[in-house]
Structure formats: C-alpha cells, structure tokens
Amino acid sequence: MSALIDGVKGNHFAVFGRAGMDMFADPIGTKSEDATQFRADLGGSSANICAGLVKLGSQAALVTTVSDDAVGRFCINRLRDYGVDTSYVRAIGGEYRTSLAVYESCIEDFQNVIYRNGAADFQVTEADMDAVRYSDFTALITAGTVFAAEPSRGATFRAFEHARAAGLPVIFDIDYRPYSWPSPEVAADVLSRAGDESDLIVGNDEEFGFMAGGIEKGLDKARELAASGKMVIYKMGHEGAITLVDGQEIRTGIYPVTAVKPNGAGDSFMAGLLASIAAGHDLRDAVLRGSACASIVVSSAGCAGAMPTTAGLEEFLSSHAGPTDT
C-alpha cells in the first residue's frame, strides 16, 4: 500500500472521464417540469472530482474529449474557473455532443434527465492517452463510465499501462451507470477487469454486488479484491463505509444532514478522501472527511459548485454532529 499512499500524497492527479453541463432547477425544491429558471454549472463525475480536488488544495488535470461547440467550451471554461488543468481536454467536431444533465434539488421523486446520445467523451483515443505526460503526475483516477464504449474503453486501459510504466497508482471509482452500457454482462466483465488492474477501488454496495452477480455478494467481492492486495472502500449509504486494507476492515459512519438531492456525493467523497490523505490525515480520518464532503454536496444545490473548500470542510466538521456510530 505504500506506493498507493505515496502517490496520493504527491497530490497531483490525472483524472480520466467525462465533463458535462449541469442544469438544475432554481430555487431549491422546484421540480424540473415546473421550473421557469435553471442554473448552469460544470458536471460529469470526473470533472466534479477534479473540481473537488482543486478546491481542497490538490492539483488535477482532466483527460477527456468535449464537443467543439458552445456547450463544450462552457465546460472547458468552467474547468479553468475551478483551477483544473485543461491541457488534455480535446474538442472534437462532427455530431458528438457533450453530456447534459437536467435535474432538481428535490429528494422526493428526484429526477435527473441525462442526455448522452453520441457522447463526446467516449471518443477519447489511444493517441490522447499517449500524449499525456505521466511523469508530471503522482496518481491516476478514473471513473467507470469511460469503459462503457469504445474507443474510450481501450484507450483508458492503455492509460493504465502507461501509469504502471510511470509508477503511478491507479484509483478506480466504479461509477456504474446502466444507461451508458450495451448490456449488464459487458459492464460486469469490463468493470471487473478495471478493478483487477487498479490499486484503490471505490464503490457502493450495489456496484460491488453488480460486479459479483448479486447485491448480497457485494461485500464478499470487495473482500476478494482486498485480499489480492488492493485497498477497497465499500460504501453503504446511510450505513457508512467499510475500508478494506492490509487485512483490516475499518468501519466508519456518516455525517447526517438534510439532503436536497442525491447526486454528486460519490464524486465529493472521492475528492475529500484523496485530498485528505494527501494532507497527511490517517486513513480512517480521510474516509470520514470524504463522507463529510459527500454530506456537504447533497445538502446544497449543484455538484461542482457545491464541492467544499478546505475552510468550508473544516467549518462543517466543527459545526455538525457525527459521524454516526457503526
């Protein structure tokens, strides 16, 4: 585990996956079909992770493709506004389009409408991966969405090879989105391969259960991966998380909040976890800080914009009860 921890402590991340535009109904509590105004911001799981990392004092570069149009340029501009390195974001022409998410800040009957037909981020190529200067980074992060289609699937596995050659640990957020995949069978096979080739795997109980062939088998799957020498974080929603590493199972709770939406929590957890390890916190504390970041995001409108700064995280920790007992 020392190589993984050392890579995270290097605090300079190459992040692979999608950027998109989020449009969320305003004000909080407004259903999308009733809205007369929406707010726009950066979205997409990997872009959110980048924004979260940078706001917590880390360095992050996003590696992806966006459409060569106003929406793609919006995403690049917002990435730059957040301080994310866009050197490896390539704009592409044709009929490919940057993803759009339209959602609301309402927990009851929450709706998130995703537009991903002809998704531009699936057009990342092996040439894009070959162009990355891996020696500039200390760790690679990827979200599972990149593996849902070619050419980004093969290109990202190629990036794994480059990372290994450069001595970078691979951090994998399973991030299973059924609508992106041709079939559950393909998804289970490809995501399992990605897990096998990663050093740190983060996912929820449903995602590990999916990889194992049933939610009741999810924890066993996580334990199997941990037994092979990986660090695994098995998230269980309101029941907290189990971190499996070096034969240990570290159980942690959550910070209760009044949520206004469910999305963005996993991205914020990942950013908070990694930035906290990089800042010198021990693993248990880093997981708890990641959980606090998730609570902050679900209690606010938006995703990238709701990611906390270090000062905001510290203020939350000092003013909120928790974590819950496990």
mmCIF file of C-alpha atoms in Angstrom:
data_model
loop_
_atom_site.group_PDB
_atom_site.id
_atom_site.type_symbol
_atom_site.label_atom_id
_atom_site.label_comp_id
_atom_site.label_asym_id
_atom_site.label_seq_id
_atom_site.Cartn_x
_atom_site.Cartn_y
_atom_site.Cartn_z
ATOM 1 C CA MET A 1 0.000 0.000 0.000
ATOM 2 C CA SER A 2 2.952 2.348 0.417
ATOM 3 C CA ALA A 3 3.153 3.101 -3.328
ATOM 4 C CA LEU A 4 -0.549 3.959 -3.384
ATOM 5 C CA ILE A 5 -0.333 6.242 -0.357
ATOM 6 C CA ASP A 6 2.859 7.876 -1.632
ATOM 7 C CA GLY A 7 1.196 8.549 -4.992
ATOM 8 C CA VAL A 8 -1.835 10.131 -3.352
ATOM 9 C CA LYS A 9 0.386 12.197 -1.067
ATOM 10 C CA GLY A 10 2.120 13.521 -4.183
ATOM 11 C CA ASN A 11 -1.203 15.329 -4.661
ATOM 12 C CA HIS A 12 -1.075 15.742 -8.458
ATOM 13 C CA PHE A 13 -3.796 13.741 -10.185
ATOM 14 C CA ALA A 14 -4.521 12.842 -13.807
ATOM 15 C CA VAL A 15 -8.272 12.239 -13.952
ATOM 16 C CA PHE A 16 -9.922 10.328 -16.804
ATOM 17 C CA GLY A 17 -13.608 10.594 -17.645
ATOM 18 C CA ARG A 18 -16.325 12.956 -18.667
ATOM 19 C CA ALA A 19 -17.112 16.613 -18.295
ATOM 20 C CA GLY A 20 -20.651 17.786 -18.893
ATOM 21 C CA MET A 21 -23.055 20.626 -18.343
ATOM 22 C CA ASP A 22 -25.424 20.501 -15.383
ATOM 23 C CA MET A 23 -28.676 22.449 -15.454
ATOM 24 C CA PHE A 24 -30.567 22.391 -12.166
ATOM 25 C CA ALA A 25 -33.925 23.903 -11.346
ATOM 26 C CA ASP A 26 -33.847 27.042 -9.225
ATOM 27 C CA PRO A 27 -34.750 27.644 -6.444
ATOM 28 C CA ILE A 28 -34.251 24.550 -4.253
ATOM 29 C CA GLY A 29 -37.417 22.482 -4.092
ATOM 30 C CA THR A 30 -38.609 23.306 -7.611
ATOM 31 C CA LYS A 31 -39.464 20.330 -9.802
ATOM 32 C CA SER A 32 -37.869 20.453 -13.239
ATOM 33 C CA GLU A 33 -41.199 20.410 -15.071
ATOM 34 C CA ASP A 34 -42.389 23.376 -13.018
ATOM 35 C CA ALA A 35 -39.217 25.452 -13.281
ATOM 36 C CA THR A 36 -39.061 28.802 -15.016
ATOM 37 C CA GLN A 37 -35.324 29.133 -14.489
ATOM 38 C CA PHE A 38 -32.319 26.817 -14.267
ATOM 39 C CA ARG A 39 -28.760 27.373 -13.116
ATOM 40 C CA ALA A 40 -25.889 26.000 -15.182
ATOM 41 C CA ASP A 41 -22.541 24.682 -13.991
ATOM 42 C CA LEU A 42 -19.891 22.081 -14.666
ATOM 43 C CA GLY A 43 -20.972 18.461 -14.288
ATOM 44 C CA GLY A 44 -19.826 14.939 -15.090
ATOM 45 C CA SER A 45 -18.343 12.618 -12.494
ATOM 46 C CA SER A 46 -14.667 13.026 -13.380
ATOM 47 C CA ALA A 47 -14.950 16.798 -13.849
ATOM 48 C CA ASN A 48 -16.660 17.011 -10.457
ATOM 49 C CA ILE A 49 -13.831 15.032 -8.859
ATOM 50 C CA CYS A 50 -11.322 17.426 -10.420
ATOM 51 C CA ALA A 51 -13.165 20.480 -9.118
ATOM 52 C CA GLY A 52 -13.465 18.907 -5.679
ATOM 53 C CA LEU A 53 -9.766 18.088 -5.533
ATOM 54 C CA VAL A 54 -8.648 21.549 -6.581
ATOM 55 C CA LYS A 55 -10.985 23.261 -4.115
ATOM 56 C CA LEU A 56 -9.362 21.160 -1.382
ATOM 57 C CA GLY A 57 -5.838 22.181 -2.372
ATOM 58 C CA SER A 58 -4.833 19.394 -4.761
ATOM 59 C CA GLN A 59 -3.712 19.632 -8.391
ATOM 60 C CA ALA A 60 -5.802 17.899 -11.035
ATOM 61 C CA ALA A 61 -5.860 17.638 -14.826
ATOM 62 C CA LEU A 62 -8.838 16.222 -16.702
ATOM 63 C CA VAL A 63 -8.216 13.958 -19.693
ATOM 64 C CA THR A 64 -11.286 13.841 -21.941
ATOM 65 C CA THR A 65 -12.927 14.995 -25.166
ATOM 66 C CA VAL A 66 -15.752 17.530 -25.451
ATOM 67 C CA SER A 67 -17.806 18.726 -28.404
ATOM 68 C CA ASP A 68 -16.427 21.656 -30.364
ATOM 69 C CA ASP A 69 -19.405 23.872 -29.656
ATOM 70 C CA ALA A 70 -20.771 26.276 -27.064
ATOM 71 C CA VAL A 71 -21.501 23.527 -24.512
ATOM 72 C CA GLY A 72 -18.035 22.024 -24.821
ATOM 73 C CA ARG A 73 -16.465 25.460 -24.457
ATOM 74 C CA PHE A 74 -18.684 26.135 -21.439
ATOM 75 C CA CYS A 75 -17.249 23.021 -19.762
ATOM 76 C CA ILE A 76 -13.660 23.989 -20.552
ATOM 77 C CA ASN A 77 -14.245 27.500 -19.226
ATOM 78 C CA ARG A 78 -15.786 26.208 -16.001
ATOM 79 C CA LEU A 79 -12.956 23.709 -15.514
ATOM 80 C CA ARG A 80 -10.493 26.575 -15.808
ATOM 81 C CA ASP A 81 -12.570 28.727 -13.460
ATOM 82 C CA TYR A 82 -12.243 25.997 -10.836
ATOM 83 C CA GLY A 83 -8.492 25.774 -11.420
ATOM 84 C CA VAL A 84 -8.457 22.420 -13.222
ATOM 85 C CA ASP A 85 -5.713 21.837 -15.808
ATOM 86 C CA THR A 86 -7.386 21.506 -19.239
ATOM 87 C CA SER A 87 -4.216 20.756 -21.232
ATOM 88 C CA TYR A 88 -5.583 17.290 -22.083
ATOM 89 C CA VAL A 89 -9.164 18.263 -22.909
ATOM 90 C CA ARG A 90 -9.604 17.938 -26.680
ATOM 91 C CA ALA A 91 -12.514 19.429 -28.625
ATOM 92 C CA ILE A 92 -13.938 17.269 -31.417
ATOM 93 C CA GLY A 93 -16.245 18.118 -34.316
ATOM 94 C CA GLY A 94 -18.989 16.161 -36.003
ATOM 95 C CA GLU A 95 -22.217 15.017 -34.373
ATOM 96 C CA TYR A 96 -20.717 14.093 -30.994
ATOM 97 C CA ARG A 97 -22.129 16.066 -28.077
ATOM 98 C CA THR A 98 -21.026 16.891 -24.557
ATOM 99 C CA SER A 99 -23.328 15.340 -21.959
ATOM 100 C CA LEU A 100 -26.139 17.361 -20.408
ATOM 101 C CA ALA A 101 -27.838 16.617 -17.076
ATOM 102 C CA VAL A 102 -31.102 18.333 -16.127
ATOM 103 C CA TYR A 103 -32.105 17.805 -12.507
ATOM 104 C CA GLU A 104 -33.620 19.361 -9.442
ATOM 105 C CA SER A 105 -32.933 19.863 -5.753
ATOM 106 C CA CYS A 106 -35.794 17.687 -4.510
ATOM 107 C CA ILE A 107 -35.242 14.409 -2.698
ATOM 108 C CA GLU A 108 -38.843 13.244 -3.100
ATOM 109 C CA ASP A 109 -39.273 11.713 -6.563
ATOM 110 C CA PHE A 110 -35.876 13.116 -7.586
ATOM 111 C CA GLN A 111 -35.449 13.377 -11.362
ATOM 112 C CA ASN A 112 -32.176 13.527 -13.253
ATOM 113 C CA VAL A 113 -32.567 13.511 -17.039
ATOM 114 C CA ILE A 114 -29.288 12.640 -18.781
ATOM 115 C CA TYR A 115 -28.654 13.410 -22.458
ATOM 116 C CA ARG A 116 -25.783 11.212 -23.676
ATOM 117 C CA ASN A 117 -26.621 10.198 -27.250
ATOM 118 C CA GLY A 118 -23.414 10.376 -29.276
ATOM 119 C CA ALA A 119 -21.449 11.247 -26.136
ATOM 120 C CA ALA A 120 -18.281 13.162 -26.969
ATOM 121 C CA ASP A 121 -16.320 11.754 -24.013
ATOM 122 C CA PHE A 122 -16.449 8.234 -25.482
ATOM 123 C CA GLN A 123 -14.244 9.496 -28.335
ATOM 124 C CA VAL A 124 -11.030 9.624 -26.299
ATOM 125 C CA THR A 125 -8.404 7.692 -28.259
ATOM 126 C CA GLU A 126 -5.184 5.853 -27.588
ATOM 127 C CA ALA A 127 -3.383 8.797 -29.158
ATOM 128 C CA ASP A 128 -4.923 11.056 -26.498
ATOM 129 C CA MET A 129 -3.596 8.744 -23.800
ATOM 130 C CA ASP A 130 -0.165 8.521 -25.394
ATOM 131 C CA ALA A 131 0.074 12.322 -25.344
ATOM 132 C CA VAL A 132 -0.282 12.587 -21.550
ATOM 133 C CA ARG A 133 2.977 13.325 -19.680
ATOM 134 C CA TYR A 134 2.511 10.732 -16.946
ATOM 135 C CA SER A 135 5.738 11.776 -15.245
ATOM 136 C CA ASP A 136 4.040 15.077 -14.331
ATOM 137 C CA PHE A 137 1.533 13.259 -12.114
ATOM 138 C CA THR A 138 1.629 11.143 -8.971
ATOM 139 C CA ALA A 139 -1.621 9.146 -9.368
ATOM 140 C CA LEU A 140 -4.274 8.299 -11.977
ATOM 141 C CA ILE A 141 -8.011 8.435 -11.243
ATOM 142 C CA THR A 142 -10.724 7.086 -13.487
ATOM 143 C CA ALA A 143 -14.489 6.781 -13.251
ATOM 144 C CA GLY A 144 -16.111 3.644 -14.622
ATOM 145 C CA THR A 145 -18.141 5.471 -17.260
ATOM 146 C CA VAL A 146 -15.097 5.672 -19.562
ATOM 147 C CA PHE A 147 -15.209 1.899 -20.010
ATOM 148 C CA ALA A 148 -18.781 1.776 -21.308
ATOM 149 C CA ALA A 149 -17.893 2.215 -25.005
ATOM 150 C CA GLU A 150 -15.060 2.275 -27.499
ATOM 151 C CA PRO A 151 -12.703 3.902 -28.243
ATOM 152 C CA SER A 152 -12.511 5.297 -24.677
ATOM 153 C CA ARG A 153 -12.563 1.816 -23.125
ATOM 154 C CA GLY A 154 -9.446 0.565 -24.858
ATOM 155 C CA ALA A 155 -7.817 3.972 -24.585
ATOM 156 C CA THR A 156 -8.238 4.049 -20.810
ATOM 157 C CA PHE A 157 -6.833 0.559 -20.391
ATOM 158 C CA ARG A 158 -3.871 1.838 -22.422
ATOM 159 C CA ALA A 159 -3.583 4.730 -19.938
ATOM 160 C CA PHE A 160 -3.417 2.118 -17.161
ATOM 161 C CA GLU A 161 -0.391 0.600 -18.920
ATOM 162 C CA HIS A 162 1.287 3.990 -19.154
ATOM 163 C CA ALA A 163 0.554 4.643 -15.481
ATOM 164 C CA ARG A 164 2.139 1.342 -14.488
ATOM 165 C CA ALA A 165 5.224 2.131 -16.541
ATOM 166 C CA ALA A 166 5.491 5.520 -14.828
ATOM 167 C CA GLY A 167 4.975 4.036 -11.368
ATOM 168 C CA LEU A 168 1.603 5.738 -10.790
ATOM 169 C CA PRO A 169 -1.088 4.041 -8.689
ATOM 170 C CA VAL A 170 -4.485 3.614 -10.348
ATOM 171 C CA ILE A 171 -7.582 4.764 -8.457
ATOM 172 C CA PHE A 172 -10.910 3.453 -9.760
ATOM 173 C CA ASP A 173 -14.385 4.791 -8.953
ATOM 174 C CA ILE A 174 -16.750 2.080 -10.229
ATOM 175 C CA ASP A 175 -19.460 4.662 -11.004
ATOM 176 C CA TYR A 176 -21.747 2.187 -12.779
ATOM 177 C CA ARG A 177 -24.374 3.935 -14.936
ATOM 178 C CA PRO A 178 -26.513 1.282 -16.669
ATOM 179 C CA TYR A 179 -27.760 3.653 -19.386
ATOM 180 C CA SER A 180 -24.219 4.023 -20.764
ATOM 181 C CA TRP A 181 -23.574 0.313 -21.324
ATOM 182 C CA PRO A 182 -24.611 -2.052 -24.133
ATOM 183 C CA SER A 183 -25.536 -4.775 -21.613
ATOM 184 C CA PRO A 184 -25.096 -5.665 -17.916
ATOM 185 C CA GLU A 185 -22.949 -8.639 -18.918
ATOM 186 C CA VAL A 186 -20.444 -6.464 -20.785
ATOM 187 C CA ALA A 187 -20.398 -3.992 -17.902
ATOM 188 C CA ALA A 188 -19.731 -6.661 -15.279
ATOM 189 C CA ASP A 189 -16.880 -8.142 -17.306
ATOM 190 C CA VAL A 190 -15.189 -4.836 -18.157
ATOM 191 C CA LEU A 191 -15.598 -3.241 -14.734
ATOM 192 C CA SER A 192 -14.205 -6.378 -13.102
ATOM 193 C CA ARG A 193 -11.160 -6.144 -15.345
ATOM 194 C CA ALA A 194 -10.716 -2.495 -14.395
ATOM 195 C CA GLY A 195 -10.925 -3.442 -10.736
ATOM 196 C CA ASP A 196 -8.310 -6.143 -11.192
ATOM 197 C CA GLU A 197 -5.941 -3.579 -12.728
ATOM 198 C CA SER A 198 -6.451 -0.906 -10.048
ATOM 199 C CA ASP A 199 -4.817 -0.213 -6.686
ATOM 200 C CA LEU A 200 -7.697 1.575 -4.937
ATOM 201 C CA ILE A 201 -11.314 0.725 -5.768
ATOM 202 C CA VAL A 202 -14.216 2.813 -4.504
ATOM 203 C CA GLY A 203 -17.847 1.874 -4.980
ATOM 204 C CA ASN A 204 -21.148 1.355 -3.241
ATOM 205 C CA ASP A 205 -22.754 -1.905 -2.172
ATOM 206 C CA GLU A 206 -24.911 -2.055 -5.310
ATOM 207 C CA GLU A 207 -21.900 -1.574 -7.599
ATOM 208 C CA PHE A 208 -19.830 -4.282 -5.927
ATOM 209 C CA GLY A 209 -22.911 -6.506 -5.900
ATOM 210 C CA PHE A 210 -23.380 -5.906 -9.611
ATOM 211 C CA MET A 211 -19.793 -6.958 -10.297
ATOM 212 C CA ALA A 212 -20.312 -10.065 -8.150
ATOM 213 C CA GLY A 213 -23.644 -11.091 -9.680
ATOM 214 C CA GLY A 214 -25.932 -10.094 -6.789
ATOM 215 C CA ILE A 215 -26.053 -7.347 -4.169
ATOM 216 C CA GLU A 216 -25.824 -9.921 -1.381
ATOM 217 C CA LYS A 217 -22.390 -10.898 -2.765
ATOM 218 C CA GLY A 218 -21.017 -7.349 -2.893
ATOM 219 C CA LEU A 219 -19.082 -7.362 0.356
ATOM 220 C CA ASP A 220 -17.548 -10.731 -0.475
ATOM 221 C CA LYS A 221 -16.424 -9.254 -3.821
ATOM 222 C CA ALA A 222 -14.859 -6.298 -2.007
ATOM 223 C CA ARG A 223 -13.092 -8.658 0.391
ATOM 224 C CA GLU A 224 -11.844 -10.751 -2.520
ATOM 225 C CA LEU A 225 -10.326 -7.687 -4.179
ATOM 226 C CA ALA A 226 -8.762 -6.529 -0.918
ATOM 227 C CA ALA A 227 -7.273 -9.979 -0.349
ATOM 228 C CA SER A 228 -5.438 -9.613 -3.661
ATOM 229 C CA GLY A 229 -3.514 -6.633 -2.254
ATOM 230 C CA LYS A 230 -5.789 -3.724 -3.147
ATOM 231 C CA MET A 231 -7.369 -1.047 -0.996
ATOM 232 C CA VAL A 232 -11.141 -1.163 -1.278
ATOM 233 C CA ILE A 233 -13.740 1.265 0.038
ATOM 234 C CA TYR A 234 -17.202 -0.275 0.217
ATOM 235 C CA LYS A 235 -19.846 2.432 0.661
ATOM 236 C CA MET A 236 -23.249 1.629 2.157
ATOM 237 C CA GLY A 237 -25.166 4.913 2.021
ATOM 238 C CA HIS A 238 -26.569 5.929 5.403
ATOM 239 C CA GLU A 239 -24.841 2.935 6.990
ATOM 240 C CA GLY A 240 -21.409 4.406 6.305
ATOM 241 C CA ALA A 241 -18.457 2.650 4.710
ATOM 242 C CA ILE A 242 -16.040 -0.227 5.195
ATOM 243 C CA THR A 243 -12.418 0.332 4.200
ATOM 244 C CA LEU A 244 -10.630 -2.925 3.487
ATOM 245 C CA VAL A 245 -6.844 -2.769 3.504
ATOM 246 C CA ASP A 246 -3.961 -4.963 4.681
ATOM 247 C CA GLY A 247 -6.319 -7.466 6.313
ATOM 248 C CA GLN A 248 -8.209 -4.769 8.232
ATOM 249 C CA GLU A 249 -11.839 -3.731 7.938
ATOM 250 C CA ILE A 250 -12.282 -0.143 9.108
ATOM 251 C CA ARG A 251 -15.926 0.823 9.634
ATOM 252 C CA THR A 252 -16.928 4.478 9.552
ATOM 253 C CA GLY A 253 -20.207 6.357 9.782
ATOM 254 C CA ILE A 254 -21.662 9.395 8.049
ATOM 255 C CA TYR A 255 -22.487 12.994 8.917
ATOM 256 C CA PRO A 256 -26.298 13.339 8.932
ATOM 257 C CA VAL A 257 -27.671 16.316 7.002
ATOM 258 C CA THR A 258 -30.929 17.334 5.386
ATOM 259 C CA ALA A 259 -30.302 16.333 1.781
ATOM 260 C CA VAL A 260 -31.818 18.254 -1.115
ATOM 261 C CA LYS A 261 -30.607 15.848 -3.813
ATOM 262 C CA PRO A 262 -28.706 12.536 -4.051
ATOM 263 C CA ASN A 263 -26.230 13.233 -6.863
ATOM 264 C CA GLY A 264 -22.620 14.388 -6.524
ATOM 265 C CA ALA A 265 -21.999 12.593 -3.240
ATOM 266 C CA GLY A 266 -19.643 9.956 -4.651
ATOM 267 C CA ASP A 267 -17.566 12.498 -6.558
ATOM 268 C CA SER A 268 -17.195 14.671 -3.463
ATOM 269 C CA PHE A 269 -16.340 11.646 -1.315
ATOM 270 C CA MET A 270 -13.525 10.699 -3.679
ATOM 271 C CA ALA A 271 -12.099 14.227 -3.731
ATOM 272 C CA GLY A 272 -12.306 14.572 0.032
ATOM 273 C CA LEU A 273 -10.747 11.167 0.657
ATOM 274 C CA LEU A 274 -7.759 11.719 -1.620
ATOM 275 C CA ALA A 275 -7.117 15.355 -0.678
ATOM 276 C CA SER A 276 -7.240 14.399 2.997
ATOM 277 C CA ILE A 277 -4.729 11.567 2.578
ATOM 278 C CA ALA A 278 -2.526 13.993 0.664
ATOM 279 C CA ALA A 279 -2.800 16.494 3.520
ATOM 280 C CA GLY A 280 -1.473 13.912 5.988
ATOM 281 C CA HIS A 281 -4.634 12.587 7.624
ATOM 282 C CA ASP A 282 -4.687 8.912 8.562
ATOM 283 C CA LEU A 283 -6.884 6.609 6.514
ATOM 284 C CA ARG A 284 -9.839 6.456 8.906
ATOM 285 C CA ASP A 285 -9.932 10.235 9.261
ATOM 286 C CA ALA A 286 -9.578 10.675 5.488
ATOM 287 C CA VAL A 287 -12.590 8.420 4.865
ATOM 288 C CA LEU A 288 -14.614 10.402 7.399
ATOM 289 C CA ARG A 289 -13.594 13.680 5.784
ATOM 290 C CA GLY A 290 -14.664 12.246 2.436
ATOM 291 C CA SER A 291 -18.019 11.353 3.982
ATOM 292 C CA ALA A 292 -18.345 14.908 5.293
ATOM 293 C CA CYS A 293 -17.689 16.242 1.778
ATOM 294 C CA ALA A 294 -20.445 13.994 0.447
ATOM 295 C CA SER A 295 -22.866 15.334 3.070
ATOM 296 C CA ILE A 296 -21.986 18.916 2.158
ATOM 297 C CA VAL A 297 -22.727 18.323 -1.523
ATOM 298 C CA VAL A 298 -26.066 16.562 -1.091
ATOM 299 C CA SER A 299 -27.270 19.362 1.189
ATOM 300 C CA SER A 300 -26.588 22.028 -1.453
ATOM 301 C CA ALA A 301 -27.750 22.740 -4.999
ATOM 302 C CA GLY A 302 -25.457 21.721 -7.850
ATOM 303 C CA CYS A 303 -22.404 19.455 -7.857
ATOM 304 C CA ALA A 304 -19.072 21.030 -8.835
ATOM 305 C CA GLY A 305 -20.074 24.351 -7.287
ATOM 306 C CA ALA A 306 -21.181 22.617 -4.081
ATOM 307 C CA MET A 307 -17.821 20.900 -3.529
ATOM 308 C CA PRO A 308 -16.305 22.346 -0.343
ATOM 309 C CA THR A 309 -13.066 24.225 0.055
ATOM 310 C CA THR A 310 -10.752 23.157 2.866
ATOM 311 C CA ALA A 311 -12.067 26.016 5.003
ATOM 312 C CA GLY A 312 -15.645 25.003 4.251
ATOM 313 C CA LEU A 313 -14.922 21.386 5.174
ATOM 314 C CA GLU A 314 -13.309 22.375 8.461
ATOM 315 C CA GLU A 315 -16.247 24.636 9.306
ATOM 316 C CA PHE A 316 -18.679 21.799 8.573
ATOM 317 C CA LEU A 317 -16.743 19.343 10.751
ATOM 318 C CA SER A 318 -16.692 21.786 13.654
ATOM 319 C CA SER A 319 -20.391 22.614 13.461
ATOM 320 C CA HIS A 320 -22.097 19.304 12.571
ATOM 321 C CA ALA A 321 -22.816 16.274 14.687
ATOM 322 C CA GLY A 322 -21.273 12.993 13.687
ATOM 323 C CA PRO A 323 -20.066 10.759 12.484
ATOM 324 C CA THR A 324 -22.767 8.207 13.224
ATOM 325 C CA ASP A 325 -21.828 5.074 15.116
ATOM 326 C CA THR A 326 -21.148 1.938 13.087
#
